C-alpha positions as a LaTeX table, in Angstrom:
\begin{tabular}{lrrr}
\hline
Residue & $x$ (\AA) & $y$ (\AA) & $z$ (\AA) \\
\hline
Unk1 & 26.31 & 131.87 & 282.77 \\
Unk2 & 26.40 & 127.88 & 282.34 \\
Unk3 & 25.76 & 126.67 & 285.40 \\
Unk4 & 26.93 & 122.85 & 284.25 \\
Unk5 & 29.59 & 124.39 & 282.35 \\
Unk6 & 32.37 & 122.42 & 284.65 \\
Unk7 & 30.87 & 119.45 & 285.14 \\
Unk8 & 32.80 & 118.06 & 282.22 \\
Unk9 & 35.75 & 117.59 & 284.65 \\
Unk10 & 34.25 & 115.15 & 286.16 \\
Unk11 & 34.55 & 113.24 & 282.95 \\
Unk12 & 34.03 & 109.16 & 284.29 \\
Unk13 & 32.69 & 109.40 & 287.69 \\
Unk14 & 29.29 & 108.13 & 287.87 \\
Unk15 & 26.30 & 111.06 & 287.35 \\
Unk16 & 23.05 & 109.27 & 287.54 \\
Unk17 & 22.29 & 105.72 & 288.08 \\
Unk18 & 19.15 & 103.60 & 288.48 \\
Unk19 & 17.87 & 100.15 & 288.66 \\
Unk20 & 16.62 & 100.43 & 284.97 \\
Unk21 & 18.81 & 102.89 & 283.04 \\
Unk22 & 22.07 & 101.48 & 284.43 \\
Unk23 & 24.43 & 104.10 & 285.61 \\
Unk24 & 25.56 & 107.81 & 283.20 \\
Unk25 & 28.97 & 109.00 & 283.52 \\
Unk26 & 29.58 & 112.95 & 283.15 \\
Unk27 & 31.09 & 112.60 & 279.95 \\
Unk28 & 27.76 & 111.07 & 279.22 \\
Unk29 & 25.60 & 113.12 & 280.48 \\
Unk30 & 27.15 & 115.93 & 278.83 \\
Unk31 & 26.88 & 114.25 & 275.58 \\
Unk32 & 23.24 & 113.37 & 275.56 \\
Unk33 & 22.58 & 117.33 & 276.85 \\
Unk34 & 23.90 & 118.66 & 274.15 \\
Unk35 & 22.05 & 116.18 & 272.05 \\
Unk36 & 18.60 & 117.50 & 273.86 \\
Unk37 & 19.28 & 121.20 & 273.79 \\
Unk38 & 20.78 & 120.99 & 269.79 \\
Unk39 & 16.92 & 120.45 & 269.18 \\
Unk40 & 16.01 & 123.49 & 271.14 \\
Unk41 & 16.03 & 127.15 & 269.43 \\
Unk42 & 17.82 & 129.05 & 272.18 \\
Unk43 & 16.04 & 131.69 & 274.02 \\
Unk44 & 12.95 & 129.68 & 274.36 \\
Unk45 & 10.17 & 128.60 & 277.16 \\
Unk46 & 10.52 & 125.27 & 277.95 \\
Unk47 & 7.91 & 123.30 & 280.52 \\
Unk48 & 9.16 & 120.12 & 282.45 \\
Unk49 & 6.81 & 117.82 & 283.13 \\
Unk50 & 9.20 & 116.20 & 285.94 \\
Unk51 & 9.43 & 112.76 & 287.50 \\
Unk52 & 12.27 & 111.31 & 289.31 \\
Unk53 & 13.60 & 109.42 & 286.11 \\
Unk54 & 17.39 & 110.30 & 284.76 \\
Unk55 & 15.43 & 111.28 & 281.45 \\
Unk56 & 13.61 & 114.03 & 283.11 \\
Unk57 & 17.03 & 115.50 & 284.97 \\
Unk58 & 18.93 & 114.43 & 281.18 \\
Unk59 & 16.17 & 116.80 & 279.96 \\
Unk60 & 16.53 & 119.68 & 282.65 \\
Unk61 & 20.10 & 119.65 & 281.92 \\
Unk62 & 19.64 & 119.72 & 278.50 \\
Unk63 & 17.60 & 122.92 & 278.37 \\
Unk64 & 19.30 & 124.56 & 280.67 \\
Unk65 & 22.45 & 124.52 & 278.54 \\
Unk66 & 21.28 & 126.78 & 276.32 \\
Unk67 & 19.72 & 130.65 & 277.34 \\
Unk68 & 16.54 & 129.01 & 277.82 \\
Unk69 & 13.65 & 129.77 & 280.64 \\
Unk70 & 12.56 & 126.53 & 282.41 \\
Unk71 & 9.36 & 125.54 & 283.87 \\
Unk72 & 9.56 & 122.96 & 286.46 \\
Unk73 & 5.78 & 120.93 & 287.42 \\
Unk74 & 5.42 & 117.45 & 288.82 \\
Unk75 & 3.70 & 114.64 & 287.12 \\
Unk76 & 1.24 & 114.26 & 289.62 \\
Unk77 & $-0.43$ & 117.55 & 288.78 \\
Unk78 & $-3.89$ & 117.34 & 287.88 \\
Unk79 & $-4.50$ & 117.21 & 283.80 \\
Unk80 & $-6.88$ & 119.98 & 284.25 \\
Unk81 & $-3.87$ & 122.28 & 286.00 \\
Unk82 & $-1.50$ & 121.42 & 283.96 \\
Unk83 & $-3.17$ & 122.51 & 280.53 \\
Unk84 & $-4.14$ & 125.40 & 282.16 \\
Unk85 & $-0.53$ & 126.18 & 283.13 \\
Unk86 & 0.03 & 125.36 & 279.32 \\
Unk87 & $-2.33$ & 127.97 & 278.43 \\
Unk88 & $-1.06$ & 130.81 & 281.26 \\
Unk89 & 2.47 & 130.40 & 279.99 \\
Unk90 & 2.38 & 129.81 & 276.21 \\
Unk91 & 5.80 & 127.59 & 276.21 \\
Unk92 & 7.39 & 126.77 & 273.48 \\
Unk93 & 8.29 & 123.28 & 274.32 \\
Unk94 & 7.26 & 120.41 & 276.57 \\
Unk95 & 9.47 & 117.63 & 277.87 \\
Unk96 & 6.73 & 115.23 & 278.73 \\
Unk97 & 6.26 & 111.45 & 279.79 \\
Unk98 & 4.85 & 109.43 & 277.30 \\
Unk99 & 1.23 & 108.68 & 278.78 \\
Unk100 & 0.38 & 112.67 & 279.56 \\
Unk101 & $-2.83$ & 113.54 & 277.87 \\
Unk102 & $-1.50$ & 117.40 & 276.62 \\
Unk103 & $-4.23$ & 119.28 & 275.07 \\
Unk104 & $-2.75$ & 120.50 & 271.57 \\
Unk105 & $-1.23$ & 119.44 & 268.54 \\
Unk106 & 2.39 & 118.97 & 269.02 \\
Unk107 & 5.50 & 118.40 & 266.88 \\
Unk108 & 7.47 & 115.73 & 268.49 \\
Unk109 & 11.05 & 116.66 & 267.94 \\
Unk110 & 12.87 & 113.49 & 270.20 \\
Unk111 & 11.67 & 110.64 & 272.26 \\
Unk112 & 14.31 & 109.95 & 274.94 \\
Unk113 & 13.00 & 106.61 & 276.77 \\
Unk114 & 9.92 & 107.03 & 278.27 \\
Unk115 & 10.18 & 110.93 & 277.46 \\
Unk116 & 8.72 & 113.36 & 274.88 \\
Unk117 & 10.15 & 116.95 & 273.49 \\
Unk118 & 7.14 & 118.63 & 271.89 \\
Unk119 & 7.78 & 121.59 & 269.81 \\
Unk120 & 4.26 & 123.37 & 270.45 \\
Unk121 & 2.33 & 125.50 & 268.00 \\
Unk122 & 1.83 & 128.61 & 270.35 \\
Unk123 & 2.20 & 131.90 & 268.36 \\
Unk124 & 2.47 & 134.39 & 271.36 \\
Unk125 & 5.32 & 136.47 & 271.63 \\
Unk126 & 7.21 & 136.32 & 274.94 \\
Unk127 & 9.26 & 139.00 & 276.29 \\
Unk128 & 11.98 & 137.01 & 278.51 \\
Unk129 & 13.91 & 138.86 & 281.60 \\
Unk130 & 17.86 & 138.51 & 280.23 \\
Unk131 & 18.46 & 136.96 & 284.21 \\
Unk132 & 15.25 & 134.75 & 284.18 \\
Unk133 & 16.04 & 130.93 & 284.21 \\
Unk134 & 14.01 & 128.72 & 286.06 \\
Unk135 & 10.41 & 129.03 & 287.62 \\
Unk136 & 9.30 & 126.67 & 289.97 \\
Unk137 & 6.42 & 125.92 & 292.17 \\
Unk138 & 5.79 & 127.62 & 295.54 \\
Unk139 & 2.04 & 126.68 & 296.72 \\
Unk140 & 2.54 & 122.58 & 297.52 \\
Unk141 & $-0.33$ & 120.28 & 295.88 \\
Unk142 & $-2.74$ & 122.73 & 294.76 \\
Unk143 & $-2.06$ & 123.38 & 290.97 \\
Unk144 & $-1.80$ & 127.02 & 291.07 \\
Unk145 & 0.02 & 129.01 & 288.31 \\
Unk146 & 1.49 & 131.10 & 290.95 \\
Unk147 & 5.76 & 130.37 & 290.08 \\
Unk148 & 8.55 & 131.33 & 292.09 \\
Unk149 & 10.99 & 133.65 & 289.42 \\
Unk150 & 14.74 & 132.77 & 289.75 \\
Unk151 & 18.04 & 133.56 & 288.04 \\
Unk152 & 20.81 & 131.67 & 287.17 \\
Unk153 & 22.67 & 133.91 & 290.16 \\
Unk154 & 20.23 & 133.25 & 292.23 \\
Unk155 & 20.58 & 129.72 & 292.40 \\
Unk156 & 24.17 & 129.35 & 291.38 \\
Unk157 & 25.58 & 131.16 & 294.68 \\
Unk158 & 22.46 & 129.32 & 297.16 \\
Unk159 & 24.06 & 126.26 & 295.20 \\
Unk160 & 27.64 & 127.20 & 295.96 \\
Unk161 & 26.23 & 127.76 & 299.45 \\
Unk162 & 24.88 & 125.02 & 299.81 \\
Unk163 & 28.20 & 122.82 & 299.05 \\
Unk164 & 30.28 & 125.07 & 301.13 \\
Unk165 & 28.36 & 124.05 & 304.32 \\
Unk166 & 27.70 & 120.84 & 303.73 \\
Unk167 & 30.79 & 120.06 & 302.43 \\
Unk168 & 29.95 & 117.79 & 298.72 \\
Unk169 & 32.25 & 115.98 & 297.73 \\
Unk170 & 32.82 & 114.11 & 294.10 \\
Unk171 & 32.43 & 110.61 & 296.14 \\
Unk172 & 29.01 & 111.42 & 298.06 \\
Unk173 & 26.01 & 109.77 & 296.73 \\
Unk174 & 22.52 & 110.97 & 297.22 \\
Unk175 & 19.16 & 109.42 & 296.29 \\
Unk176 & 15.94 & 111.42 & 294.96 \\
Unk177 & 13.30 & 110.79 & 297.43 \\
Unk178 & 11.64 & 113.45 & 297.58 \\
Unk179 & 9.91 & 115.23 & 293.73 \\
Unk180 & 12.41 & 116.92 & 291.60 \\
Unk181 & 10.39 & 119.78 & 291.12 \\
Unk182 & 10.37 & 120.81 & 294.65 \\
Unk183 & 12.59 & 123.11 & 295.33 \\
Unk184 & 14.53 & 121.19 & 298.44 \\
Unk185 & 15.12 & 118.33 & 295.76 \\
Unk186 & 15.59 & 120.12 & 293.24 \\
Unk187 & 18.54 & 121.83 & 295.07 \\
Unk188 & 20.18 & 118.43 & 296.25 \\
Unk189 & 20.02 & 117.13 & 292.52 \\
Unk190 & 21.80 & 120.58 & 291.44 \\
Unk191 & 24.55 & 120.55 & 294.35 \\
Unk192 & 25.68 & 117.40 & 293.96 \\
Unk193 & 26.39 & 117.57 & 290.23 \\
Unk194 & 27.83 & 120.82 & 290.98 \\
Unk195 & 30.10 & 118.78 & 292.91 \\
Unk196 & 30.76 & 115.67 & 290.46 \\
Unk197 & 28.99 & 113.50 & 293.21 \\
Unk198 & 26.01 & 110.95 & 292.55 \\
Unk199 & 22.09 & 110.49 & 292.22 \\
Unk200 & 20.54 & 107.54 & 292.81 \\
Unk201 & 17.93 & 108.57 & 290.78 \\
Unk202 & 14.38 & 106.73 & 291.82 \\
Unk203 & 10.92 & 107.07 & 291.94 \\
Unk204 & 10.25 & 104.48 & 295.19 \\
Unk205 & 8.66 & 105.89 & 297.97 \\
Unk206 & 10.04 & 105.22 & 301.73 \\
Unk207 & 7.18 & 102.79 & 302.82 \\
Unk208 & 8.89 & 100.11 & 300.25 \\
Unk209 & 11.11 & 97.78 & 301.69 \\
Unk210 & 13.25 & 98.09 & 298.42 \\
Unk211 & 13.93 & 101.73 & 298.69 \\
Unk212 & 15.80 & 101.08 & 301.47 \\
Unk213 & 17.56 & 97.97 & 300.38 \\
Unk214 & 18.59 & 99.76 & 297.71 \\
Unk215 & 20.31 & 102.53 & 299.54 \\
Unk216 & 22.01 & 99.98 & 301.49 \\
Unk217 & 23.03 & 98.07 & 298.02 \\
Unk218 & 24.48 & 101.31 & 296.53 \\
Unk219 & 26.02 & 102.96 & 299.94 \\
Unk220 & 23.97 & 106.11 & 300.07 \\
Unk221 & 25.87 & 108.93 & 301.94 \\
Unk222 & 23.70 & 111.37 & 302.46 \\
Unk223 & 19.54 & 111.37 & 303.07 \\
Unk224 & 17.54 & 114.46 & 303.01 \\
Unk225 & 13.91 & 115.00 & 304.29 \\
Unk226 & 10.69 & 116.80 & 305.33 \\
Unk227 & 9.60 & 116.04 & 308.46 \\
Unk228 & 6.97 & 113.53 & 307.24 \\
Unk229 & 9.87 & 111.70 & 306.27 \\
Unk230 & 11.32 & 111.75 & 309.23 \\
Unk231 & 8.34 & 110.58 & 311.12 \\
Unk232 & 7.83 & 107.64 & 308.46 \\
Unk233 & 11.46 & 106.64 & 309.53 \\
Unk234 & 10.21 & 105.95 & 313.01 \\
Unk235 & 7.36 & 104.42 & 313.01 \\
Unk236 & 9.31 & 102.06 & 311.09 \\
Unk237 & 12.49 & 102.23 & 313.42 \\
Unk238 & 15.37 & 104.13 & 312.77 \\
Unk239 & 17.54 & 101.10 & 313.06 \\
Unk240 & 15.13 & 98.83 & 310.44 \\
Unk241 & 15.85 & 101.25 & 307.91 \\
Unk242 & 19.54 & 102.23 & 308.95 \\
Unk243 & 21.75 & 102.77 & 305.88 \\
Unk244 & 25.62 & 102.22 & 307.19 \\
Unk245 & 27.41 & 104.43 & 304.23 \\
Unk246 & 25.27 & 107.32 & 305.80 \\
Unk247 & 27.55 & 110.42 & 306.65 \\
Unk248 & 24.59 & 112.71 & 307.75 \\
Unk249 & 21.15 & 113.97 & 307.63 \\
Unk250 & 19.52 & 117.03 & 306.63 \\
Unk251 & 15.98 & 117.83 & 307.26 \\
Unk252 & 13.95 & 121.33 & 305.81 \\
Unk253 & 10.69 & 121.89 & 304.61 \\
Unk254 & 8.92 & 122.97 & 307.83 \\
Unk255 & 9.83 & 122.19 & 311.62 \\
Unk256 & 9.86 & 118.41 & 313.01 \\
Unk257 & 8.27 & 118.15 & 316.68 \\
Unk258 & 11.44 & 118.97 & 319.42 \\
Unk259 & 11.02 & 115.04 & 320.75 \\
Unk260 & 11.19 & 113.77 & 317.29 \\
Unk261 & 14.18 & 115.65 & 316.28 \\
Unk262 & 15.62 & 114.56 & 319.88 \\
Unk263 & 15.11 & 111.09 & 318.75 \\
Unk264 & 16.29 & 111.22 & 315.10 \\
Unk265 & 19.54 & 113.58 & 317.13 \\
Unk266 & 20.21 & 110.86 & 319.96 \\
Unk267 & 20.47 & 108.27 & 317.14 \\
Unk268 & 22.56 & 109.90 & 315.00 \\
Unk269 & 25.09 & 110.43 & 318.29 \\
Unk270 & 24.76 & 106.55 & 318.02 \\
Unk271 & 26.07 & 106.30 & 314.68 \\
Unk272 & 28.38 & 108.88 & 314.94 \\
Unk273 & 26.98 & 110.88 & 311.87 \\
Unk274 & 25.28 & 114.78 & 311.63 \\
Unk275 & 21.63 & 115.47 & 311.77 \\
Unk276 & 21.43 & 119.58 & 310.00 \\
Unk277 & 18.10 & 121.02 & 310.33 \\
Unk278 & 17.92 & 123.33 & 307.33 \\
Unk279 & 15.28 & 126.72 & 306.83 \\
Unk280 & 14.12 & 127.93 & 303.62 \\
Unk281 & 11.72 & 128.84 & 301.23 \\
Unk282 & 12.02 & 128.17 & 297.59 \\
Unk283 & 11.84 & 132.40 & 297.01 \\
Unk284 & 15.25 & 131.88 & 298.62 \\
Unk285 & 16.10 & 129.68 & 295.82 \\
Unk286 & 15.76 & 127.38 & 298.27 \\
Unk287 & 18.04 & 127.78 & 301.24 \\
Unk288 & 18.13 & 130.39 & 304.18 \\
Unk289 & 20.01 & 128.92 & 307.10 \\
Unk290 & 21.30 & 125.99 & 308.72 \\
Unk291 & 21.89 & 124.44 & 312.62 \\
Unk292 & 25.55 & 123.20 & 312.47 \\
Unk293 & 25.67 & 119.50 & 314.38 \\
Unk294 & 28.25 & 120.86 & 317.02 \\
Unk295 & 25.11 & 123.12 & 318.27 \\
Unk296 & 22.38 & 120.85 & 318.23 \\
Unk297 & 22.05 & 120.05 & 321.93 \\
Unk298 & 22.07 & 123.49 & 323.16 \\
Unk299 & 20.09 & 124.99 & 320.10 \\
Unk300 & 17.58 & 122.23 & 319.19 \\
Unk301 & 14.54 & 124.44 & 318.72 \\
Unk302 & 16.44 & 127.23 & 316.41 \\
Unk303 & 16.82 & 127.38 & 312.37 \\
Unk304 & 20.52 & 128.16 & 312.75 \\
Unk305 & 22.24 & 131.29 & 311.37 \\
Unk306 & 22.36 & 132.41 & 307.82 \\
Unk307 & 24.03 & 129.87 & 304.73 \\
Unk308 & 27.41 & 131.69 & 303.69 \\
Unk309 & 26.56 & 134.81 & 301.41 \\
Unk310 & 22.88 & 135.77 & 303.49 \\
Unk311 & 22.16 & 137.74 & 306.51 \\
Unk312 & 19.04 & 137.41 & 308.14 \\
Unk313 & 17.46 & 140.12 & 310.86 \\
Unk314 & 14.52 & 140.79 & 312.97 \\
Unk315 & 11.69 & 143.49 & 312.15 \\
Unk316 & 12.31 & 145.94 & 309.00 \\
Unk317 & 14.75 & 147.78 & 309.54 \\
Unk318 & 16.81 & 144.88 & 311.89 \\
Unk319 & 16.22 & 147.17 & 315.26 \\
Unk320 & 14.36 & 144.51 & 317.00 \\
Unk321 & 16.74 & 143.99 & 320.38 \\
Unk322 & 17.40 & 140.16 & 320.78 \\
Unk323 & 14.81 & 137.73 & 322.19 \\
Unk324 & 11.59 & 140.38 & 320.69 \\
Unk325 & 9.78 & 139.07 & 317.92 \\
Unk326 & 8.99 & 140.27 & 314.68 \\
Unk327 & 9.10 & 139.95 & 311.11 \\
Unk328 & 12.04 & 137.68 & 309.80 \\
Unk329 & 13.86 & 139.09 & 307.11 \\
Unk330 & 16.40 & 137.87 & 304.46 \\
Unk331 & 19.15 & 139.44 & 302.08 \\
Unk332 & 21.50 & 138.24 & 299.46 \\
Unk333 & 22.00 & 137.00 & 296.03 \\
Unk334 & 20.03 & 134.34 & 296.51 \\
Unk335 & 16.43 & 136.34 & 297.48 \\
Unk336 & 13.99 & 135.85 & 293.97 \\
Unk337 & 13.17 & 138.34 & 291.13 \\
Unk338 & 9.74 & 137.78 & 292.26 \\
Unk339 & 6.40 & 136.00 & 291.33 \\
Unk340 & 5.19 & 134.81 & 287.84 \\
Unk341 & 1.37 & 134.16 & 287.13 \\
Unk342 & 1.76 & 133.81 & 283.21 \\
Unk343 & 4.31 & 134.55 & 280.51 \\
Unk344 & 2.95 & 138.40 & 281.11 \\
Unk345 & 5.09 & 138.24 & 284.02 \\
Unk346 & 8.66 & 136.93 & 282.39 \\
Unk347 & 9.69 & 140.29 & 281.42 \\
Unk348 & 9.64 & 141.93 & 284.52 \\
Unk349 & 12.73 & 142.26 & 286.46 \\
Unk350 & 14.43 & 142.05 & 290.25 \\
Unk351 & 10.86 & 143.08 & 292.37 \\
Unk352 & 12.75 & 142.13 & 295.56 \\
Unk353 & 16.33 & 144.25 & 295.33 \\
Unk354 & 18.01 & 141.31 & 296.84 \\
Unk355 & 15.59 & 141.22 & 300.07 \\
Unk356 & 12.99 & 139.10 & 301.09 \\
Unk357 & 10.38 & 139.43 & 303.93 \\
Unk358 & 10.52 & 135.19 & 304.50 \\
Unk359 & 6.13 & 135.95 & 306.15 \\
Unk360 & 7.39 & 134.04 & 309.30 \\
Unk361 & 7.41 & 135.29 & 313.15 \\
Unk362 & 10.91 & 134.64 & 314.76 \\
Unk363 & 13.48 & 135.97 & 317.39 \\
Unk364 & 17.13 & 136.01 & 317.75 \\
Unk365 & 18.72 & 134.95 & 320.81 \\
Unk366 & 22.06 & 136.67 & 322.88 \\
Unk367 & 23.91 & 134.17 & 320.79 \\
Unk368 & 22.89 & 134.87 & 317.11 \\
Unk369 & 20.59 & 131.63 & 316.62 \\
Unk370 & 17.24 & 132.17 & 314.51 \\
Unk371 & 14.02 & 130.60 & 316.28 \\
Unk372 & 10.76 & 130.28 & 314.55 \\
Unk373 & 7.59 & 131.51 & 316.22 \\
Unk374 & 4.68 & 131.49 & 313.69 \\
Unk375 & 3.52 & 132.67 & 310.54 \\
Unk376 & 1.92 & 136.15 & 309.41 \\
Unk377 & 0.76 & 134.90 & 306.20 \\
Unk378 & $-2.08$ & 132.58 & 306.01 \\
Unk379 & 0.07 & 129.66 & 304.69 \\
Unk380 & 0.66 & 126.26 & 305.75 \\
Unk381 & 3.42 & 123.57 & 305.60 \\
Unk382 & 2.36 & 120.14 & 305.21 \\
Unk383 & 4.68 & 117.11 & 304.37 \\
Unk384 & 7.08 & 119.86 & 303.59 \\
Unk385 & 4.41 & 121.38 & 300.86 \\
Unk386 & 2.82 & 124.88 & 301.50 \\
Unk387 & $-0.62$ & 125.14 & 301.54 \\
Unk388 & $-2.70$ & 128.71 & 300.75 \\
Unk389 & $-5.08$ & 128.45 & 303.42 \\
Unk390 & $-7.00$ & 131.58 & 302.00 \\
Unk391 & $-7.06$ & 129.72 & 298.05 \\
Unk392 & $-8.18$ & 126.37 & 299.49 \\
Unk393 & $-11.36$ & 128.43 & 300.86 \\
Unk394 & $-11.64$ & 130.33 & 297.59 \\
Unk395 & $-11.49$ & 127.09 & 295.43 \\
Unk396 & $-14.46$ & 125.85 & 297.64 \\
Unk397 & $-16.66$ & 129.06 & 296.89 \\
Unk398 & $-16.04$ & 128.53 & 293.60 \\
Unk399 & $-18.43$ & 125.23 & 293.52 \\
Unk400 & $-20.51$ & 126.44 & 296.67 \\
Unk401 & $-18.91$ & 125.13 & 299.62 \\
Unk402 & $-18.32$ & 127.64 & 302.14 \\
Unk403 & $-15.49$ & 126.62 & 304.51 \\
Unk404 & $-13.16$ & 128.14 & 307.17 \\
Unk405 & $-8.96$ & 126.78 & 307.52 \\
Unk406 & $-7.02$ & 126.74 & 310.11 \\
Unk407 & $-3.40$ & 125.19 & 310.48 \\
Unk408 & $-2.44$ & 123.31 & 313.69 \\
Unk409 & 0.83 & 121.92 & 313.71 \\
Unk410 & 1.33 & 119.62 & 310.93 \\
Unk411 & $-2.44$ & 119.42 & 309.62 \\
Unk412 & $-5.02$ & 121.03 & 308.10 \\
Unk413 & $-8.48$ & 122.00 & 310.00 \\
Unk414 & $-11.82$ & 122.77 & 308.08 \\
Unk415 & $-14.82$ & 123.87 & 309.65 \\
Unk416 & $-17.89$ & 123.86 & 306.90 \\
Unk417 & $-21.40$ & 124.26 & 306.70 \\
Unk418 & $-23.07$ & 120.93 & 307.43 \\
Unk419 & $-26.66$ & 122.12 & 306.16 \\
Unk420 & $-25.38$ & 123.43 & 303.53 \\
Unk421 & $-23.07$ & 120.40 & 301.87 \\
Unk422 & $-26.57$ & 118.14 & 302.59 \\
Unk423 & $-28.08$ & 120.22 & 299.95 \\
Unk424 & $-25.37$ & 119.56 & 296.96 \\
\hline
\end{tabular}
């Protein structure tokens, strides 16, 4: 399976454009693809070193053409991490920016602006899963080698899923503000050129006055965010940053506080556009379920009911009576093989049988709306990124710093040894 194989019937609309590169058409993007993934011996492990730049997605395309395995990381991770993920997975190429410091000595087979395609010298052996596509990162900012395992079904139908709902269309335009290897960007860059729409592909964050000119300049039609987004937007006042092309919002990546999202909600009444509150986790590949706009006054608080293709149920075996709480559960085609921690891990096959227990507390009500009630897990969501409260403390021991975490709302509590950090 291809999933860009019909993309080429999109032929001149516009792809990917920028201030810099200009604008790609499909027929274009297509074309310098192929170019990428002629250079690539098929069946190979390929790491992305991703930024939001149209060579990186050129790249991702690219690779993905062929029956390759991708590895999606962000720039921003740490040198240190990111040779060690080099070293954990053994890949056989890396599509890097120019001014990464890679430890290794590496063929360069293409330079594609301010991008690299190394042809490393590893020697190991790796047994790929037939399915296995695309690995990508679950555990937020904290450089772990710990990868989410999906396949091309996987994300195809949460893709198809995802367009269904949300209705894409070839004339929507989206913008990349959030990084492309997370998995909530990562699924609006692959739905929308799914859908011949597209990207307004930049790396400017939401505090700069030209981000949002820009959106305005180029008629934006959709914006997607974390809640940390959504909280930037106002402070700064949701009418300062208004974009008027805007045909709706969609927010995921952990829950935004119920008078925020009344705010954002009574605002987007104003401008006569939707505001869809989205759940997943990127072991979903990444979506789970949605809160359609017609049932956002009397449903605020809930996640929705399942994307098209899932079903979602209380407590293992989905006895739980209505209003109880208990384990949230989640079945379909697109629940995750399973986890990777190095290319050890690439052969192994579907772990999860199509099921996946999400680690959150919720209840459904009389009416079939999903509400979210807490976590079992020791994990925490922050600016949309999850955080393993019991590897943070782990990482400390590991230089002599006992601490303690605890999550409380949207941040982060440590409690340490006072005497003890006076000493180092």
């Amino acid at each position: 399976m291809n999933l860009f194989n019909k993309i080429s019937q999109f032929k001149n609309n516009i792809a990917l454009f920028n201030t810099d590169f200009g604008s790609i058409s499909y027929s274009e993007l297509i074309e310098f693809s192929s170019f990428i993934a002629s250079k690539i011996l098929d069946k190979s492990l390929i790491l992305i070193i991703s930024e939001n730049n149209i060579e990186a997605i050129i790249g991702y395309i690219g690779m993905m053409i062929g029956d390759n395995v991708v590895i999606l990381t962000d720039t921003k991770t740490k040198e240190k991490d990111l040779n060690e993920l080099i070293v954990k997975y053994q890949p056989d190429y890396i599509f890097s920016p120019k001014e990464k410091i890679l430890q290794g000595n590496y063929e360069n087979k293409l330079s594609l602006k301010n991008y690299i395609l190394y042809k490393t010298n590893t020697k190991v052996k790796k047994e790929l899963n037939k399915n296995l596509s695309i690995l990508l990162p679950t555990s937020g900012s904290m450089g772990s080698s710990k990868y989410v395992r999906l396949s091309k079904n996987n994300i195809f139908s949460n893709f198809l899923s995802i367009i269904s709902y949300l209705n894409i269309r070839s004339q929507d335009k989206t913008v990349t503000n959030m990084p492309f290897s997370y998995s909530y960007m990562f699924s609006i860059i692959n739905t929308h050129l799914l859908s011949g729409a597209s990207i307004f592909v930049t790396d400017k964050s939401v505090f700069d006055r030209n981000f949002w000119d820009d959106l305005k300049n180029f008629k934006i039609t959709s914006f997607n965010g974390v809640p940390f987004i959504y909280e930037i937007m106002l402070k700064l006042g949701l009418e300062n940053v208004w974009v008027p092309s805007i045909c709706y919002f969609t927010q995921a990546g952990g829950k935004l506080e119920l008078n925020k999202a009344k705010e954002i909600i009574s605002f987007c009444k104003l401008k006569n556009i939707s505001f869809i509150p989205m759940y997943g986790q990127t072991e979903a590949s990444p979506r789970i379920s949605y809160l359609n706009w017609k049932d956002i006054d009397k449903k605020s608080e809930s996640i929705g009911k399942p994307i098209p293709g899932s079903k979602m149920w209380i407590g293992e075996n989905g006895s739980v009576k209505p209003g109880m709480i208990g384990d949230l559960y989640v079945s379909g085609d697109n629940v995750c093989l399973g986890y990777a921690n190095s290319y050890l891990d690439l052969k192994k096959g579907d772990e999860n049988n199509g099921i996946l227990k999400t680690g959150d507390l919720a209840f459904k009500d009389e009416d079939g709306f999903f509400f979210i009630k807490g976590r079992t897990k020791r994990i925490a969501k922050i600016y949309g990124n999850r955080i393993n409260l019991d590897e943070i403390e782990e990482r400390m021991g590991l230089i002599n710093i006992k601490i303690g975490c605890v999550e409380t709302k949207d941040k982060i509590i440590v409690f340490y040894d006072n005497i003890l950090l006076k000493k180092i």
